[in-house]
CSV table of C-alpha atoms and ligand atoms in Angstrom, one decimal:
chain,number,residue,atom,x,y,z
Q,29,UNK,CA,91.9,132.0,139.1
Q,30,UNK,CA,89.1,133.4,141.4
Q,31,UNK,CA,87.5,131.6,144.3
Q,32,UNK,CA,84.4,129.7,143.1
Q,33,UNK,CA,81.0,131.3,143.5
Q,34,UNK,CA,77.7,129.5,144.2
Q,35,UNK,CA,75.0,129.6,141.6
Q,36,UNK,CA,71.6,128.2,142.6
Q,37,UNK,CA,69.2,127.2,139.8
Q,38,UNK,CA,65.6,126.1,140.4
Q,39,UNK,CA,63.6,123.9,138.0
Q,40,UNK,CA,67.0,122.5,137.0
Q,41,UNK,CA,65.6,119.4,135.3
Q,42,UNK,CA,63.3,121.5,133.1
Q,43,UNK,CA,63.6,122.7,129.6
Q,44,UNK,CA,65.2,126.0,130.4
Q,45,UNK,CA,67.5,124.3,132.9
Q,46,UNK,CA,68.7,122.0,130.2
Q,47,UNK,CA,70.2,124.9,128.2
Q,48,UNK,CA,71.0,127.2,131.1
Q,49,UNK,CA,73.2,124.9,133.2
Q,50,UNK,CA,75.7,124.1,130.4
Q,51,UNK,CA,76.1,127.8,129.6
Q,52,UNK,CA,76.8,128.7,133.2
Q,53,UNK,CA,79.3,125.8,133.5
Q,54,UNK,CA,81.0,127.0,130.3
Q,55,UNK,CA,81.6,130.4,131.8
Q,56,UNK,CA,79.2,132.3,129.6
Q,57,UNK,CA,77.5,134.0,132.6
Q,58,UNK,CA,80.2,135.0,134.9
Q,59,UNK,CA,83.3,134.9,132.8
Q,60,UNK,CA,86.1,132.6,131.8
Q,61,UNK,CA,88.0,133.3,135.0
Q,62,UNK,CA,85.2,132.5,137.4
Q,63,UNK,CA,84.7,128.9,138.7
Q,64,UNK,CA,81.2,128.0,139.8
Q,65,UNK,CA,79.5,125.6,142.1
Q,66,UNK,CA,76.0,124.7,140.8
Q,67,UNK,CA,73.3,124.2,143.5
Q,68,UNK,CA,70.3,122.7,141.8
Q,69,UNK,CA,66.8,122.6,143.2
Q,70,UNK,CA,64.0,120.4,141.9
Q,71,UNK,CA,60.7,118.9,143.2
Q,72,UNK,CA,61.2,115.4,144.6
Q,73,UNK,CA,59.7,113.5,141.7
Q,74,UNK,CA,62.1,115.3,139.3
Q,75,UNK,CA,65.3,114.4,141.2
Q,76,UNK,CA,65.9,111.3,139.2
Q,77,UNK,CA,65.7,113.2,135.9
Q,78,UNK,CA,68.0,115.8,137.6
Q,79,UNK,CA,70.6,113.1,138.3
Q,80,UNK,CA,70.8,112.4,134.6
Q,81,UNK,CA,71.4,116.1,133.9
Q,82,UNK,CA,74.2,116.0,136.5
Q,83,UNK,CA,75.7,113.0,134.7
Q,84,UNK,CA,75.8,115.1,131.5
Q,85,UNK,CA,77.2,118.1,133.3
Q,86,UNK,CA,80.0,115.9,134.6
Q,87,UNK,CA,80.5,114.4,131.1
Q,88,UNK,CA,81.0,118.0,129.8
Q,89,UNK,CA,84.3,118.1,131.8
Q,90,UNK,CA,83.9,121.9,132.2
Q,91,UNK,CA,87.1,123.3,133.8
Q,92,UNK,CA,85.1,126.0,135.6
Q,93,UNK,CA,82.6,123.7,137.2
Q,94,UNK,CA,84.0,123.1,140.7
Q,95,UNK,CA,81.0,121.2,142.2
Q,96,UNK,CA,77.4,120.3,141.9
Q,97,UNK,CA,74.8,120.1,144.8
Q,98,UNK,CA,71.3,118.8,144.1
Q,99,UNK,CA,68.3,119.0,146.5
Q,100,UNK,CA,64.6,119.2,146.8
Q,101,UNK,CA,65.0,121.5,149.8
Q,102,UNK,CA,65.5,125.3,149.1
Q,103,UNK,CA,67.3,125.7,152.4
Q,104,UNK,CA,70.0,123.4,151.0
Q,105,UNK,CA,70.0,124.6,147.4
Q,106,UNK,CA,70.2,128.3,148.4
Q,107,UNK,CA,72.8,127.9,151.1
Q,108,UNK,CA,75.4,130.7,150.6
Q,109,UNK,CA,74.2,131.2,147.0
Q,110,UNK,CA,75.8,134.3,145.4
Q,111,UNK,CA,73.4,134.1,142.4
Q,112,UNK,CA,70.0,132.5,142.3
Q,113,UNK,CA,68.1,131.9,139.1
Q,114,UNK,CA,64.5,131.0,139.9
Q,115,UNK,CA,63.3,129.2,136.9
Q,116,UNK,CA,61.2,126.3,138.4
Q,117,UNK,CA,57.5,126.9,137.7
Q,118,UNK,CA,54.8,125.7,135.4
Q,119,UNK,CA,55.0,127.1,131.8
Q,120,UNK,CA,51.9,128.4,130.1
Q,121,UNK,CA,50.1,126.4,127.4
Q,122,UNK,CA,48.5,127.7,124.1
Q,123,UNK,CA,45.7,130.1,124.8
Q,124,UNK,CA,46.8,131.1,128.3
Q,125,UNK,CA,48.1,134.5,129.3
Q,126,UNK,CA,51.1,134.5,131.7
Q,127,UNK,CA,48.9,136.0,134.4
Q,128,UNK,CA,46.8,132.8,134.3
Q,129,UNK,CA,49.8,131.1,136.1
Q,130,UNK,CA,49.6,133.4,139.1
Q,131,UNK,CA,47.9,131.0,141.5
Q,132,UNK,CA,49.7,127.9,140.2
Q,133,UNK,CA,53.1,129.4,140.5
Q,134,UNK,CA,52.7,132.1,143.1
Q,135,UNK,CA,52.9,129.6,145.9
Q,136,UNK,CA,56.4,128.4,144.8
Q,137,UNK,CA,58.0,131.8,145.3
Q,138,UNK,CA,56.9,132.5,148.9
Q,139,UNK,CA,58.9,129.7,150.5
Q,140,UNK,CA,61.8,130.3,148.1
Q,141,UNK,CA,61.9,134.0,149.2
Q,142,UNK,CA,61.9,132.9,152.8
Q,143,UNK,CA,64.7,130.4,152.3
Q,144,UNK,CA,66.8,132.9,150.3
Q,145,UNK,CA,66.3,135.3,153.2
Q,146,UNK,CA,67.6,132.8,155.7
Q,147,UNK,CA,70.5,131.1,154.0
Q,148,UNK,CA,71.7,132.8,150.8
Q,149,UNK,CA,74.8,134.9,150.7
Q,150,UNK,CA,73.9,138.4,152.0
Q,151,UNK,CA,74.8,139.8,148.6
Q,152,UNK,CA,72.8,137.3,146.6
Q,153,UNK,CA,71.6,138.5,143.2
Q,154,UNK,CA,68.2,136.9,142.3
Q,155,UNK,CA,66.7,136.6,138.9
Q,156,UNK,CA,63.2,135.3,138.5
Q,157,UNK,CA,62.4,133.6,135.2
Q,158,UNK,CA,59.4,131.5,136.1
Q,159,UNK,CA,56.1,133.2,135.0
Q,160,UNK,CA,54.5,135.5,135.7
Q,161,UNK,CA,58.1,136.6,136.3
Q,162,UNK,CA,57.6,140.2,137.6
Q,163,UNK,CA,55.0,139.3,140.2
Q,164,UNK,CA,56.8,136.1,141.2
Q,165,UNK,CA,59.9,138.3,141.9
Q,166,UNK,CA,57.7,140.6,144.0
Q,167,UNK,CA,56.4,137.6,146.0
Q,168,UNK,CA,59.9,136.2,146.6
Q,169,UNK,CA,61.2,139.7,147.6
Q,170,UNK,CA,58.4,140.4,150.0
Q,171,UNK,CA,59.0,137.2,151.8
Q,172,UNK,CA,62.8,137.8,152.2
Q,173,UNK,CA,62.9,140.4,154.9
Q,174,UNK,CA,66.6,139.9,155.6
Q,175,UNK,CA,67.6,140.9,152.1
Q,176,UNK,CA,67.4,144.2,150.2
Q,177,UNK,CA,64.5,144.6,147.9
Q,178,UNK,CA,66.8,145.5,145.0
Q,179,UNK,CA,68.4,142.1,145.1
Q,180,UNK,CA,65.3,140.7,143.4
Q,181,UNK,CA,64.9,141.2,139.7
Q,182,UNK,CA,62.7,139.7,136.9
Q,183,UNK,CA,63.6,138.8,133.4
Q,184,UNK,CA,62.5,141.1,130.6
Q,185,UNK,CA,65.8,140.5,128.8
Q,186,UNK,CA,64.2,137.9,126.4
Q,187,UNK,CA,61.8,140.6,125.3
Q,188,UNK,CA,64.8,143.0,125.0
Q,189,UNK,CA,66.7,140.6,122.8
Q,190,UNK,CA,63.6,139.8,120.7
Q,191,UNK,CA,63.1,143.6,120.2
Q,192,UNK,CA,66.7,144.0,119.0
Q,193,UNK,CA,66.4,141.1,116.6
Q,194,UNK,CA,63.1,142.3,115.0
Q,195,UNK,CA,64.5,145.8,114.5
Q,196,UNK,CA,67.8,144.5,113.1
Q,197,UNK,CA,65.8,142.3,110.6
Q,198,UNK,CA,63.5,145.2,109.5
Q,199,UNK,CA,66.4,147.6,109.0
Q,200,UNK,CA,68.7,145.0,107.4
Q,201,UNK,CA,71.3,145.5,110.1
Q,202,UNK,CA,73.2,143.4,112.5
Q,203,UNK,CA,71.9,143.0,116.0
Q,204,UNK,CA,75.2,144.5,117.2
Q,205,UNK,CA,74.2,147.8,115.4
Q,206,UNK,CA,71.1,148.2,117.6
Q,207,UNK,CA,71.5,150.1,120.8
Q,208,UNK,CA,69.4,151.6,123.6
Q,209,UNK,CA,65.9,150.3,123.2
Q,210,UNK,CA,63.9,149.7,126.3
Q,211,UNK,CA,61.3,147.1,127.5
Q,212,UNK,CA,59.2,149.0,130.0
Q,213,UNK,CA,56.9,147.1,132.4
Q,214,UNK,CA,55.6,143.6,132.6
Q,215,UNK,CA,56.9,140.4,130.9
Q,216,UNK,CA,53.5,140.1,129.3
Q,217,UNK,CA,51.6,141.2,126.3
Q,218,UNK,CA,51.2,144.7,127.8
Q,219,UNK,CA,55.0,145.3,127.8
Q,220,UNK,CA,56.1,148.3,125.9
Q,221,UNK,CA,59.1,147.8,123.6
Q,222,UNK,CA,60.2,151.5,123.2
Q,223,UNK,CA,62.2,152.6,120.2
Q,224,UNK,CA,62.1,156.3,120.9
Q,225,UNK,CA,65.8,156.4,122.1
Q,226,UNK,CA,67.0,153.4,120.1
Q,227,UNK,CA,69.7,153.8,117.4
Q,228,UNK,CA,70.7,151.5,114.5
Q,229,UNK,CA,74.3,152.0,113.3
Q,230,UNK,CA,74.2,155.4,115.0
Q,231,UNK,CA,71.0,156.6,113.3
Q,232,UNK,CA,67.7,157.1,115.2
Q,233,UNK,CA,65.6,153.9,114.8
Q,234,UNK,CA,62.4,155.8,114.4
Q,235,UNK,CA,63.8,157.7,111.3
Q,236,UNK,CA,64.4,154.3,109.7
Q,237,UNK,CA,61.0,152.7,110.2
Q,238,UNK,CA,57.5,154.1,109.8
Q,239,UNK,CA,55.3,154.8,112.7
Q,240,UNK,CA,52.5,152.5,111.5
Q,241,UNK,CA,54.8,149.5,111.3
Q,242,UNK,CA,56.2,150.4,114.8
Q,243,UNK,CA,52.8,150.6,116.4
Q,244,UNK,CA,50.8,148.0,114.5
Q,245,UNK,CA,53.5,145.3,113.7
Q,246,UNK,CA,56.6,145.7,115.7
Q,247,UNK,CA,55.2,146.2,119.2
Q,248,UNK,CA,52.7,143.3,119.0
Q,249,UNK,CA,55.2,141.0,117.4
Q,250,UNK,CA,57.7,141.5,120.3
Q,251,UNK,CA,55.0,141.4,123.0
Q,252,UNK,CA,53.4,138.3,121.6
Q,253,UNK,CA,56.5,136.4,120.6
Q,254,UNK,CA,56.2,134.0,123.6
Q,255,UNK,CA,52.8,132.9,122.4
Q,256,UNK,CA,54.0,132.5,118.8
Q,257,UNK,CA,56.7,130.2,120.0
Q,258,UNK,CA,54.3,128.1,122.0
Q,259,UNK,CA,52.0,127.9,119.0
Q,260,UNK,CA,54.9,126.8,116.7
Q,261,UNK,CA,56.9,124.6,119.0
Q,262,UNK,CA,54.1,123.2,121.2
Q,263,UNK,CA,56.2,124.2,124.2
Q,264,UNK,CA,57.4,127.6,125.5
Q,265,UNK,CA,60.7,129.1,124.6
Q,266,UNK,CA,63.6,127.5,126.4
Q,267,UNK,CA,67.0,128.0,124.8
Q,268,UNK,CA,66.4,131.7,124.0
Q,269,UNK,CA,65.1,132.1,127.6
Q,270,UNK,CA,68.2,130.5,129.0
Q,271,UNK,CA,70.3,132.7,126.8
Q,272,UNK,CA,68.5,135.8,128.0
Q,273,UNK,CA,69.0,134.7,131.7
Q,274,UNK,CA,72.7,134.4,131.0
Q,275,UNK,CA,72.7,137.9,129.5
Q,276,UNK,CA,70.8,139.4,132.4
Q,277,UNK,CA,73.1,137.9,135.1
Q,278,UNK,CA,76.2,138.6,133.0
Q,279,UNK,CA,75.5,142.3,132.8
Q,280,UNK,CA,74.4,142.6,136.4
Q,281,UNK,CA,77.6,140.9,137.6
Q,282,UNK,CA,80.1,142.3,135.1
Q,283,UNK,CA,78.5,145.6,134.0
Q,284,UNK,CA,77.0,147.2,130.9
Q,285,UNK,CA,79.0,148.7,128.0
Q,286,UNK,CA,79.8,152.4,128.2
Q,287,UNK,CA,77.0,154.5,126.7
Q,288,UNK,CA,74.6,151.6,126.4
Q,289,UNK,CA,71.7,150.3,128.5
Q,290,UNK,CA,69.8,147.1,128.9
Q,291,UNK,CA,66.3,146.3,130.2
Q,292,UNK,CA,65.8,144.7,133.6
Q,293,UNK,CA,62.7,144.1,135.7
Q,294,UNK,CA,63.6,145.8,139.0
Q,295,UNK,CA,61.7,147.3,142.0
Q,296,UNK,CA,60.4,150.8,140.9
Q,297,UNK,CA,61.8,153.7,143.0
Q,298,UNK,CA,59.1,155.9,141.6
Q,299,UNK,CA,61.2,156.9,138.5
Q,300,UNK,CA,59.1,157.9,135.5
Q,301,UNK,CA,56.0,158.0,137.7
Q,302,UNK,CA,55.9,154.2,138.0
Q,303,UNK,CA,54.3,153.2,141.4
Q,304,UNK,CA,57.0,152.4,143.9
Q,305,UNK,CA,57.7,148.8,144.6
Q,306,UNK,CA,56.3,147.2,141.4
Q,307,UNK,CA,58.9,145.0,139.7
Q,308,UNK,CA,58.9,146.8,136.4
Q,309,UNK,CA,61.1,146.7,133.3
Q,310,UNK,CA,63.4,149.8,133.1
Q,311,UNK,CA,66.4,150.9,131.1
Q,312,UNK,CA,69.4,150.3,133.4
Q,313,UNK,CA,73.1,150.6,133.3
Q,314,UNK,CA,75.3,148.5,135.7
Q,315,UNK,CA,78.6,149.3,137.3
Q,316,UNK,CA,80.4,147.4,140.0
Q,317,UNK,CA,77.5,145.0,140.4
Q,318,UNK,CA,75.0,147.8,141.0
Q,319,UNK,CA,72.3,148.8,138.5
Q,320,UNK,CA,70.9,152.3,138.1
Q,321,UNK,CA,67.8,153.4,136.2
Q,322,UNK,CA,68.7,155.6,133.2
Q,323,UNK,CA,67.1,159.0,134.1
Q,324,UNK,CA,65.6,161.9,132.3
Q,325,UNK,CA,64.6,160.2,129.1
Q,326,UNK,CA,61.9,162.2,127.3
Q,327,UNK,CA,58.5,160.4,127.5
Q,328,UNK,CA,56.0,161.1,124.7
Q,329,UNK,CA,52.2,160.9,125.3
Q,330,UNK,CA,52.3,157.6,123.3
Q,331,UNK,CA,54.9,156.2,125.6
Q,332,UNK,CA,53.2,157.5,128.8
Q,333,UNK,CA,50.0,155.7,127.9
Q,334,UNK,CA,51.8,152.4,127.2
Q,335,UNK,CA,54.0,152.7,130.3
Q,336,UNK,CA,50.9,153.3,132.5
Q,337,UNK,CA,48.9,150.4,131.0
Q,338,UNK,CA,51.6,147.9,131.8
Q,339,UNK,CA,52.0,149.4,135.3
Q,340,UNK,CA,48.3,149.0,135.8
Q,341,UNK,CA,48.5,145.3,134.9
Q,342,UNK,CA,51.3,144.8,137.4
Q,343,UNK,CA,49.2,146.6,140.1
Q,344,UNK,CA,46.3,144.2,139.3
Q,345,UNK,CA,48.7,141.2,139.6
Q,346,UNK,CA,50.1,142.5,142.9
Q,347,UNK,CA,46.5,142.9,144.2
Q,348,UNK,CA,45.7,139.4,143.2
Q,349,UNK,CA,48.6,137.9,145.0
Q,350,UNK,CA,47.9,140.1,148.0
Q,351,UNK,CA,44.4,138.5,148.1
Q,352,UNK,CA,46.2,135.1,148.1
Q,353,UNK,CA,48.2,136.2,151.1
Q,354,UNK,CA,51.5,136.0,149.2
Q,355,UNK,CA,52.5,139.7,149.6
Q,356,UNK,CA,51.7,142.4,152.1
T,407,LIG,P1,59.5,123.0,132.5
T,407,LIG,O1,58.2,122.6,132.9
T,407,LIG,O2,60.3,122.4,131.4
T,407,LIG,O3,60.5,123.0,133.8
T,407,LIG,C1,60.1,123.5,135.0
T,407,LIG,C2,60.8,122.7,136.1
T,407,LIG,O4,60.5,123.4,137.3
T,407,LIG,C3,60.3,121.3,136.1
T,407,LIG,O5,61.4,120.4,136.1
T,407,LIG,C4,59.6,121.2,137.5
T,407,LIG,O6,59.8,120.0,138.2
T,407,LIG,C5,60.4,122.3,138.3
T,407,LIG,N1,59.7,122.9,139.4
T,407,LIG,C6,58.4,123.0,139.6
T,407,LIG,N2,58.1,123.5,140.9
T,407,LIG,C7,59.3,123.6,141.4
T,407,LIG,C8,59.7,124.1,142.7
T,407,LIG,N3,58.8,124.5,143.7
T,407,LIG,N4,61.0,124.1,143.0
T,407,LIG,C9,62.0,123.7,142.1
T,407,LIG,N5,61.6,123.3,140.9
T,407,LIG,C10,60.3,123.3,140.6
T,407,LIG,O7,59.4,124.6,132.2
T,407,LIG,P2,60.4,125.6,131.5
T,407,LIG,O8,60.1,125.6,130.0
T,407,LIG,O9,61.8,125.3,131.9
T,407,LIG,O10,59.9,127.0,132.0
T,407,LIG,C11,60.1,127.3,133.4
T,407,LIG,C12,59.4,128.7,133.7
T,407,LIG,O11,60.0,129.7,133.0
T,407,LIG,C13,57.9,128.7,133.2
T,407,LIG,O12,57.1,129.4,134.2
T,407,LIG,C14,58.0,129.5,131.9
T,407,LIG,O13,56.7,130.1,131.6
T,407,LIG,C15,59.0,130.5,132.3
T,407,LIG,N6,59.6,131.3,131.2
T,407,LIG,C16,59.9,132.6,131.4
T,407,LIG,C17,60.5,133.3,130.4
T,407,LIG,C18,60.8,134.8,130.7
T,407,LIG,O14,61.2,135.5,129.7
T,407,LIG,N7,60.7,135.4,131.8
T,407,LIG,C19,60.8,132.7,129.2
T,407,LIG,C20,60.5,131.4,129.0
T,407,LIG,C21,59.9,130.7,130.0
T,408,LIG,C1,58.3,133.6,126.7
T,408,LIG,O1,58.1,134.8,126.6
T,408,LIG,O2,58.6,132.9,125.7
T,408,LIG,C2,58.0,132.9,128.0
T,408,LIG,O3,57.5,133.8,128.9
T,408,LIG,C3,57.0,131.8,127.8
T,408,LIG,C4,55.6,132.3,127.6
T,408,LIG,O4,54.7,131.8,128.3
T,408,LIG,O5,55.4,133.1,126.7
């Protein structure tokens, strides 16, 4: 059995937390041979609710769960954390865009970035789930001068999983038959779910569906799925979001399958002409805990326009949080 690792989760008493913590404790994120210590952060008024979640975690008698820390202080919750899942933030309501949450949630991520910089493990892997996830990741990263920029990532994996599921349904296939689609850009309605390299059962996806369906139905359905769930459920996605967070961290820690890629929101290094520094969804492979952008994919004019539009939105979000003094 390995030594336990420390997994910090913020917003631990919230909806996503309620699904996420039990999956981490069960070994779904880091493997069945990896014990974990959960370090749970909440705002002070939610600590009582969190104590109930802790009772339930204990009642699960998870063999891999070697300890639980709770706190309302990021300096405590992030101490020596090897993984940090930043979930705690306000969810959007019907009729809002995720960008509407910038000022409400932006302020959460500056102090959390500062605390991670001071006390987390030097190799900490950070995933931002709280919306607007890409720009919140940028805020945390810019306020963590003692960590590497690449340690901060944002979740577009839920979009990636939604894109797989919609394509599998359309082509009457299994989700496991779908490979190598990409979510480019922002976790917002400007995201670009790109099927140009995707395959289904080894066949090119775009030979199996017509272009009009792809452009007019598929892309908007994936991009607006979060709003559809809010409309139907009266609350934003939670179990599927937790599952996507597990997938993101699992693949970052343990690697992607040979010949396959996944989508992660990571700092742009200028690849594919995306402005450097933006936290942007890219196709990545992971080996030995390090991700790399899949290079040299052909980009059509259609793709180029979509990729630039979502980059532009991220630049606007960055400029807005710069005006709030949250990034340089
Ligand atoms: P929720 O309201 O049920 O829970 C959020 C929790 O965060 C609450 O318990 C709250 O007390 C806590 N919190 C607030 N400020 C905090 C702080 N400074 N430190 C620690 N905890 C804090 O919301 P939820 O449904 O769990 O969603 C959480 C966030 O995740 C929202 O912003 C939502 O929009 C986002 N989300 C993102 C994705 C994605 O794909 N990236 C998917 C679903 C939801
Ligand atoms: C989602 O995509 O389901 C989440 O980001 C919640 C939302 O606001 O859409």
